[in-house]
Amino acid sequence: MWSSYQEMYMNIDNEKLLIEKRLEMVRFANENGIKKAAKFYSCSKNTIKKWCKRYAAYGLKGLIDKSRKPKNSPKRINQEDIDKICEVSKNAKEKKKHITVKNVRKTSGIKKYSDATINRYINAAVGKKKNRKHDPSTGGDISWKKKLLPFELIQEDIKYLKDIDNLKQYFASSKNNYQGIKVKYQITFRDVCTGLAIVCYCDEKSVYYTTKAIKEILYPFLKQFKGLDLKKITIQTDNGLENTNRLLKTRGKEPDKSTFTKFVEENFKKHKLNIPGHCTADSEVESFHWSIERDCLAWDDIVDNESLIKYTSEYMNEYIHSVIKTRGYSPIDKIKETYDIDKIIYPMPQILSV
């Protein structure tokens, strides 16, 4: 049935048969020698030696597999920390927040233990079943991204904040004079090479605010790098009217360029527009939107403009200094290394005024 002991070991569930096979191997080795037994059962000499020694010392009990669990675990999680993890996870579930190891660490203050250990107790607390393993997605060719220099390609996009369930109840309302969150949109610029992101907030999705953001926030930030040629920077956006007039209906005439496009063409290399319907064209900035929503906007207690800026500033300060796993470096460190600069003036989240 099995061509070797190894094949039997990997495929059998019957412990009794496995012990009988090991006993057979031990007796064969005692009669014919270790080398012949290893050849006959298609296994290593060390395997034969191991079972012979265990049988000699413990009898049949020695042929049973030992548990690989360590007898002593100095880093074993204590009950107090387990209770903290469970409490944070259950509270987050009640509020329908995105529960991740990173968010639980942030709220509970627990920095030790592995992610796998903490995640195990999170799943137990919220009754989450283990995810099935999926084949890794091949996706498209992204090798071109690795050839980019810092700020060679910057993507811009706008995120609608009212889509986030946890924030819906806190938006300002004229009906009951509730003074909560007064902005509705997040404008984000993200560099494809370094992963660095810059965010700001506004009350309206319009070309006025996108132009104001690139003119008063992104442009001054990039000007501080002496070795950076702004005429080699491409700004990539979608085809919304807040960015371009490309799809504006003008009865057959060529539409005038938007103020955003004009500013980009005057100060940068070009304004690159996505192919309509290309859902992954802005994947870098979109993935950042998911990260900041999951770990900040939909997690922290944001109830008004002040708390919005407070928590997003804390998040961005940590984000730009943290190593991005897919890149192997933090955005700030990559920029400092490229332009040989020690101090970088980074624009923290802010609200754009009219």
CSV table of C-alpha atoms in Angstrom, one decimal:
chain,number,residue,atom,x,y,z
A,1,MET,CA,0.0,0.0,0.0
A,2,TRP,CA,2.8,2.4,0.9
A,3,SER,CA,6.2,2.3,-0.8
A,4,SER,CA,8.1,3.7,2.2
A,5,TYR,CA,7.8,4.4,5.9
A,6,GLN,CA,7.8,8.1,5.2
A,7,GLU,CA,4.8,7.8,2.8
A,8,MET,CA,3.0,5.8,5.4
A,9,TYR,CA,3.7,8.3,8.2
A,10,MET,CA,2.5,11.2,6.0
A,11,ASN,CA,-0.8,9.5,5.0
A,12,ILE,CA,-2.0,7.3,7.9
A,13,ASP,CA,-4.4,8.4,10.6
A,14,ASN,CA,-4.4,5.1,12.5
A,15,GLU,CA,-1.9,5.4,15.4
A,16,LYS,CA,-2.1,1.7,16.2
A,17,LEU,CA,-1.0,0.6,12.7
A,18,LEU,CA,1.8,3.2,12.8
A,19,ILE,CA,3.1,1.8,16.2
A,20,GLU,CA,3.0,-1.7,14.8
A,21,LYS,CA,5.0,-0.7,11.8
A,22,ARG,CA,7.7,1.0,14.0
A,23,LEU,CA,7.9,-2.2,16.2
A,24,GLU,CA,8.3,-4.2,13.0
A,25,MET,CA,11.2,-1.8,11.9
A,26,VAL,CA,12.9,-2.1,15.3
A,27,ARG,CA,12.8,-6.0,15.3
A,28,PHE,CA,14.1,-6.1,11.7
A,29,ALA,CA,16.9,-3.7,12.7
A,30,ASN,CA,17.8,-5.9,15.7
A,31,GLU,CA,18.1,-9.0,13.5
A,32,ASN,CA,19.6,-7.5,10.3
A,33,GLY,CA,21.3,-4.2,11.3
A,34,ILE,CA,20.5,-0.5,11.0
A,35,LYS,CA,21.7,-0.1,7.4
A,36,LYS,CA,19.7,-3.0,6.0
A,37,ALA,CA,16.6,-1.8,7.9
A,38,ALA,CA,16.9,1.7,6.5
A,39,LYS,CA,17.2,0.4,3.0
A,40,PHE,CA,14.3,-2.1,3.4
A,41,TYR,CA,11.9,0.6,4.8
A,42,SER,CA,13.2,3.4,2.5
A,43,CYS,CA,14.0,5.7,5.3
A,44,SER,CA,17.1,7.2,6.9
A,45,LYS,CA,19.4,5.4,9.3
A,46,ASN,CA,18.7,8.1,11.9
A,47,THR,CA,14.9,7.2,11.8
A,48,ILE,CA,15.7,3.6,12.5
A,49,LYS,CA,18.1,4.5,15.3
A,50,LYS,CA,15.5,6.8,16.9
A,51,TRP,CA,12.8,4.2,17.2
A,52,CYS,CA,15.3,1.5,18.4
A,53,LYS,CA,16.5,3.8,21.2
A,54,ARG,CA,13.0,4.8,22.2
A,55,TYR,CA,11.8,1.2,22.2
A,56,ALA,CA,14.8,0.1,24.3
A,57,ALA,CA,14.2,2.8,26.9
A,58,TYR,CA,10.4,2.9,27.1
A,59,GLY,CA,9.0,-0.1,25.3
A,60,LEU,CA,5.8,0.3,23.2
A,61,LYS,CA,5.1,3.7,24.8
A,62,GLY,CA,8.4,4.9,23.2
A,63,LEU,CA,7.0,4.3,19.7
A,64,ILE,CA,4.2,6.9,20.2
A,65,ASP,CA,4.8,10.3,18.7
A,66,LYS,CA,5.7,12.9,21.3
A,67,SER,CA,4.0,16.3,21.5
A,68,ARG,CA,6.0,19.1,19.9
A,69,LYS,CA,4.5,21.6,22.3
A,70,PRO,CA,7.3,23.0,24.6
A,71,LYS,CA,7.3,22.0,28.2
A,72,ASN,CA,8.1,25.5,29.3
A,73,SER,CA,7.1,28.7,27.5
A,74,PRO,CA,8.6,31.9,29.0
A,75,LYS,CA,6.6,34.0,26.5
A,76,ARG,CA,3.3,32.4,27.2
A,77,ILE,CA,0.5,34.9,27.2
A,78,ASN,CA,-0.9,35.6,30.7
A,79,GLN,CA,-4.6,35.6,31.5
A,80,GLU,CA,-4.7,39.4,32.1
A,81,ASP,CA,-3.6,40.1,28.5
A,82,ILE,CA,-6.0,37.4,27.2
A,83,ASP,CA,-8.9,39.2,29.0
A,84,LYS,CA,-7.8,42.6,27.5
A,85,ILE,CA,-7.7,41.1,24.0
A,86,CYS,CA,-11.1,39.6,24.4
A,87,GLU,CA,-12.7,42.7,25.9
A,88,VAL,CA,-11.3,45.0,23.1
A,89,SER,CA,-12.4,42.5,20.4
A,90,LYS,CA,-15.9,42.1,21.8
A,91,ASN,CA,-16.4,45.9,22.1
A,92,ALA,CA,-15.2,46.4,18.6
A,93,LYS,CA,-17.6,43.7,17.3
A,94,GLU,CA,-20.5,45.4,19.0
A,95,LYS,CA,-19.6,48.7,17.3
A,96,LYS,CA,-19.0,46.9,14.0
A,97,LYS,CA,-15.4,48.0,13.7
A,98,HIS,CA,-12.7,46.4,11.6
A,99,ILE,CA,-11.0,44.0,14.0
A,100,THR,CA,-7.3,43.5,13.3
A,101,VAL,CA,-4.3,42.5,15.4
A,102,LYS,CA,-2.9,46.0,14.8
A,103,ASN,CA,-6.1,47.7,16.1
A,104,VAL,CA,-6.3,45.4,19.1
A,105,ARG,CA,-2.7,46.1,20.0
A,106,LYS,CA,-3.3,49.9,19.7
A,107,THR,CA,-6.3,49.9,22.0
A,108,SER,CA,-5.1,47.3,24.6
A,109,GLY,CA,-1.5,48.5,24.7
A,110,ILE,CA,-0.2,45.0,24.3
A,111,LYS,CA,3.0,45.0,22.3
A,112,LYS,CA,4.5,41.6,23.0
A,113,TYR,CA,3.4,38.2,21.7
A,114,SER,CA,3.2,37.2,18.0
A,115,ASP,CA,0.4,38.4,15.6
A,116,ALA,CA,-0.7,34.7,15.3
A,117,THR,CA,-1.1,34.4,19.1
A,118,ILE,CA,-3.2,37.5,19.4
A,119,ASN,CA,-5.2,36.7,16.4
A,120,ARG,CA,-6.1,33.3,17.9
A,121,TYR,CA,-7.7,34.9,20.9
A,122,ILE,CA,-9.4,37.6,18.8
A,123,ASN,CA,-11.0,34.8,16.7
A,124,ALA,CA,-12.1,33.0,19.9
A,125,ALA,CA,-13.6,36.1,21.4
A,126,VAL,CA,-15.7,37.1,18.4
A,127,GLY,CA,-16.5,33.6,17.2
A,128,LYS,CA,-14.7,34.0,13.9
A,129,LYS,CA,-13.9,30.8,11.9
A,130,LYS,CA,-10.5,30.2,10.5
A,131,ASN,CA,-10.2,31.5,6.9
A,132,ARG,CA,-9.7,29.0,4.1
A,133,LYS,CA,-6.5,29.2,2.3
A,134,HIS,CA,-6.7,30.5,-1.2
A,135,ASP,CA,-4.3,30.2,-4.1
A,136,PRO,CA,-2.2,33.4,-4.3
A,137,SER,CA,-3.4,35.7,-7.0
A,138,THR,CA,-1.1,36.2,-9.9
A,139,GLY,CA,-2.5,39.6,-10.8
A,140,GLY,CA,-0.9,41.7,-13.4
A,141,ASP,CA,2.7,42.6,-14.0
A,142,ILE,CA,3.9,45.1,-11.4
A,143,SER,CA,7.6,44.8,-12.0
A,144,TRP,CA,7.5,48.3,-13.5
A,145,LYS,CA,6.7,49.8,-10.1
A,146,LYS,CA,10.1,48.6,-8.7
A,147,LYS,CA,11.9,50.7,-11.4
A,148,LEU,CA,10.3,53.9,-10.3
A,149,LEU,CA,12.1,56.6,-8.4
A,150,PRO,CA,10.6,58.4,-5.4
A,151,PHE,CA,7.8,60.9,-6.6
A,152,GLU,CA,8.2,59.8,-10.2
A,153,LEU,CA,4.5,58.8,-10.2
A,154,ILE,CA,2.0,60.2,-7.7
A,155,GLN,CA,-1.6,59.0,-7.6
A,156,GLU,CA,-4.5,61.2,-6.4
A,157,ASP,CA,-8.0,60.1,-5.4
A,158,ILE,CA,-10.9,61.2,-3.2
A,159,LYS,CA,-12.5,59.1,-0.5
A,160,TYR,CA,-16.1,59.6,0.6
A,161,LEU,CA,-16.2,59.5,4.4
A,162,LYS,CA,-20.0,59.0,4.7
A,163,ASP,CA,-19.6,55.5,3.3
A,164,ILE,CA,-17.9,54.5,6.6
A,165,ASP,CA,-20.5,52.9,8.8
A,166,ASN,CA,-18.9,54.0,12.1
A,167,LEU,CA,-18.8,57.7,11.1
A,168,LYS,CA,-22.3,58.0,9.7
A,169,GLN,CA,-23.9,59.0,13.0
A,170,TYR,CA,-21.4,61.7,13.7
A,171,PHE,CA,-21.7,63.9,10.6
A,172,ALA,CA,-23.0,67.5,11.2
A,173,SER,CA,-26.7,68.0,10.6
A,174,SER,CA,-28.6,71.3,10.1
A,175,LYS,CA,-31.8,69.6,11.1
A,176,ASN,CA,-31.0,69.3,14.8
A,177,ASN,CA,-28.0,71.7,14.8
A,178,TYR,CA,-25.6,68.8,15.5
A,179,GLN,CA,-22.0,70.0,15.3
A,180,GLY,CA,-20.1,66.8,14.5
A,181,ILE,CA,-17.9,66.0,11.5
A,182,LYS,CA,-18.3,68.9,9.0
A,183,VAL,CA,-16.2,67.5,6.2
A,184,LYS,CA,-17.2,64.7,3.8
A,185,TYR,CA,-14.2,64.0,1.7
A,186,GLN,CA,-10.6,62.9,2.0
A,187,ILE,CA,-8.2,64.0,-0.7
A,188,THR,CA,-5.2,61.7,-0.9
A,189,PHE,CA,-1.9,61.9,-2.8
A,190,ARG,CA,0.3,58.7,-2.7
A,191,ASP,CA,3.7,58.1,-4.2
A,192,VAL,CA,3.8,54.8,-5.9
A,193,CYS,CA,7.5,54.2,-5.3
A,194,THR,CA,7.9,55.0,-1.6
A,195,GLY,CA,4.2,54.5,-0.5
A,196,LEU,CA,4.2,57.9,1.1
A,197,ALA,CA,0.7,59.4,1.5
A,198,ILE,CA,-0.5,62.9,2.2
A,199,VAL,CA,-4.1,63.5,3.2
A,200,CYS,CA,-6.4,66.5,3.7
A,201,TYR,CA,-10.1,67.0,4.1
A,202,CYS,CA,-12.8,69.1,2.5
A,203,ASP,CA,-16.6,69.5,2.5
A,204,GLU,CA,-17.0,69.3,-1.3
A,205,LYS,CA,-15.9,67.0,-4.1
A,206,SER,CA,-14.8,69.7,-6.5
A,207,VAL,CA,-11.9,70.9,-8.7
A,208,TYR,CA,-11.6,73.9,-6.3
A,209,TYR,CA,-10.4,71.7,-3.5
A,210,THR,CA,-8.2,69.3,-5.5
A,211,THR,CA,-6.4,72.3,-7.0
A,212,LYS,CA,-6.1,73.9,-3.6
A,213,ALA,CA,-4.6,70.6,-2.2
A,214,ILE,CA,-2.0,70.1,-4.9
A,215,LYS,CA,-1.1,73.8,-5.0
A,216,GLU,CA,-0.9,74.5,-1.2
A,217,ILE,CA,0.1,71.1,0.2
A,218,LEU,CA,1.7,68.7,-2.3
A,219,TYR,CA,3.6,71.3,-4.3
A,220,PRO,CA,5.4,73.0,-1.3
A,221,PHE,CA,6.2,69.6,0.1
A,222,LEU,CA,8.0,68.5,-3.1
A,223,LYS,CA,9.8,71.8,-3.5
A,224,GLN,CA,11.9,71.1,-0.3
A,225,PHE,CA,13.9,68.4,-2.1
A,226,LYS,CA,16.7,70.1,-4.0
A,227,GLY,CA,17.7,67.0,-6.0
A,228,LEU,CA,14.1,66.5,-7.2
A,229,ASP,CA,13.2,67.7,-10.7
A,230,LEU,CA,9.4,68.4,-10.6
A,231,LYS,CA,9.2,68.2,-14.4
A,232,LYS,CA,9.8,64.5,-14.1
A,233,ILE,CA,6.8,63.9,-11.9
A,234,THR,CA,3.6,62.5,-13.3
A,235,ILE,CA,0.3,63.1,-11.4
A,236,GLN,CA,-2.2,60.3,-12.0
A,237,THR,CA,-6.0,60.7,-11.4
A,238,ASP,CA,-9.3,59.3,-12.4
A,239,ASN,CA,-11.6,61.1,-14.9
A,240,GLY,CA,-13.9,62.8,-12.3
A,241,LEU,CA,-14.8,66.5,-12.8
A,242,GLU,CA,-12.9,67.3,-9.6
A,243,ASN,CA,-9.7,66.5,-11.6
A,244,THR,CA,-10.4,66.9,-15.3
A,245,ASN,CA,-12.8,68.3,-17.9
A,246,ARG,CA,-11.9,65.5,-20.3
A,247,LEU,CA,-15.4,63.9,-20.2
A,248,LEU,CA,-17.3,67.2,-20.0
A,249,LYS,CA,-20.0,67.5,-22.7
A,250,THR,CA,-19.3,70.6,-24.9
A,251,ARG,CA,-21.3,69.9,-28.0
A,252,GLY,CA,-18.4,68.7,-30.1
A,253,LYS,CA,-15.9,71.3,-28.9
A,254,GLU,CA,-12.7,70.6,-27.1
A,255,PRO,CA,-13.4,71.2,-23.4
A,256,ASP,CA,-11.2,73.8,-21.6
A,257,LYS,CA,-8.6,72.2,-19.3
A,258,SER,CA,-9.5,72.2,-15.6
A,259,THR,CA,-7.6,74.3,-13.1
A,260,PHE,CA,-6.2,71.1,-11.7
A,261,THR,CA,-4.8,70.0,-15.1
A,262,LYS,CA,-3.5,73.4,-15.8
A,263,PHE,CA,-1.5,73.5,-12.5
A,264,VAL,CA,-0.1,70.0,-13.1
A,265,GLU,CA,1.0,70.8,-16.6
A,266,GLU,CA,2.6,74.1,-15.6
A,267,ASN,CA,4.6,72.6,-12.7
A,268,PHE,CA,5.0,68.9,-13.3
A,269,LYS,CA,5.6,66.5,-16.2
A,270,LYS,CA,2.0,65.7,-17.1
A,271,HIS,CA,-1.5,64.9,-15.8
A,272,LYS,CA,-2.0,61.2,-16.5
A,273,LEU,CA,-5.7,60.1,-16.7
A,274,ASN,CA,-6.9,56.5,-16.0
A,275,ILE,CA,-8.5,54.5,-18.8
A,276,PRO,CA,-12.3,54.7,-18.0
A,277,GLY,CA,-13.4,51.5,-16.3
A,278,HIS,CA,-9.9,50.4,-15.3
A,279,CYS,CA,-10.7,49.5,-11.7
A,280,THR,CA,-7.1,48.8,-10.7
A,281,ALA,CA,-5.4,51.8,-12.2
A,282,ASP,CA,-5.3,53.6,-8.9
A,283,SER,CA,-4.5,50.5,-6.8
A,284,GLU,CA,-1.8,52.2,-4.8
A,285,VAL,CA,-3.9,55.1,-3.5
A,286,GLU,CA,-7.0,52.8,-3.2
A,287,SER,CA,-5.1,50.3,-1.0
A,288,PHE,CA,-4.0,53.2,1.3
A,289,HIS,CA,-7.6,54.3,1.6
A,290,TRP,CA,-8.5,50.8,2.8
A,291,SER,CA,-5.7,50.8,5.3
A,292,ILE,CA,-6.5,54.2,6.8
A,293,GLU,CA,-10.2,53.3,7.0
A,294,ARG,CA,-9.6,49.9,8.7
A,295,ASP,CA,-7.0,51.1,11.2
A,296,CYS,CA,-8.1,54.7,11.9
A,297,LEU,CA,-11.3,56.1,10.4
A,298,ALA,CA,-13.4,53.1,11.2
A,299,TRP,CA,-11.6,52.2,14.5
A,300,ASP,CA,-10.8,55.3,16.5
A,301,ASP,CA,-13.5,57.4,18.2
A,302,ILE,CA,-13.9,60.1,15.6
A,303,VAL,CA,-16.9,62.3,16.4
A,304,ASP,CA,-16.0,65.7,15.0
A,305,ASN,CA,-13.4,67.6,13.0
A,306,GLU,CA,-11.1,68.0,15.9
A,307,SER,CA,-11.0,64.2,16.7
A,308,LEU,CA,-10.7,63.5,12.9
A,309,ILE,CA,-7.5,65.5,12.6
A,310,LYS,CA,-6.2,64.2,16.0
A,311,TYR,CA,-6.5,60.5,15.1
A,312,THR,CA,-5.5,60.8,11.5
A,313,SER,CA,-2.4,62.8,12.4
A,314,GLU,CA,-1.4,60.0,14.9
A,315,TYR,CA,-2.0,57.4,12.2
A,316,MET,CA,-0.1,59.2,9.5
A,317,ASN,CA,2.9,59.9,11.8
A,318,GLU,CA,3.1,56.2,12.5
A,319,TYR,CA,2.4,55.2,8.9
A,320,ILE,CA,5.2,57.2,7.3
A,321,HIS,CA,7.8,55.9,9.7
A,322,SER,CA,6.7,52.2,9.6
A,323,VAL,CA,8.2,49.7,7.2
A,324,ILE,CA,5.8,48.7,4.4
A,325,LYS,CA,6.1,44.9,4.1
A,326,THR,CA,5.6,44.8,0.4
A,327,ARG,CA,8.5,47.3,-0.1
A,328,GLY,CA,10.9,46.5,2.8
A,329,TYR,CA,11.4,50.1,3.9
A,330,SER,CA,9.4,53.0,5.4
A,331,PRO,CA,8.4,55.9,3.2
A,332,ILE,CA,10.4,58.5,5.1
A,333,ASP,CA,13.6,56.4,5.2
A,334,LYS,CA,13.4,55.7,1.5
A,335,ILE,CA,13.1,59.5,0.7
A,336,LYS,CA,15.9,60.4,3.1
A,337,GLU,CA,18.2,57.8,1.5
A,338,THR,CA,17.4,58.9,-2.0
A,339,TYR,CA,17.8,62.6,-1.5
A,340,ASP,CA,20.4,62.5,1.3
A,341,ILE,CA,18.3,64.7,3.6
A,342,ASP,CA,18.0,64.5,7.4
A,343,LYS,CA,15.0,66.6,8.1
A,344,ILE,CA,11.7,66.4,6.1
A,345,ILE,CA,8.8,68.8,6.6
A,346,TYR,CA,5.8,66.5,6.2
A,347,PRO,CA,2.3,68.0,5.9
A,348,MET,CA,0.1,66.4,8.5
A,349,PRO,CA,-3.7,66.0,7.9
A,350,GLN,CA,-5.6,69.3,7.7
A,351,ILE,CA,-8.9,70.7,6.7
A,352,LEU,CA,-9.0,72.8,3.6
A,353,SER,CA,-10.9,76.1,3.9
A,354,VAL,CA,-12.9,77.9,1.3
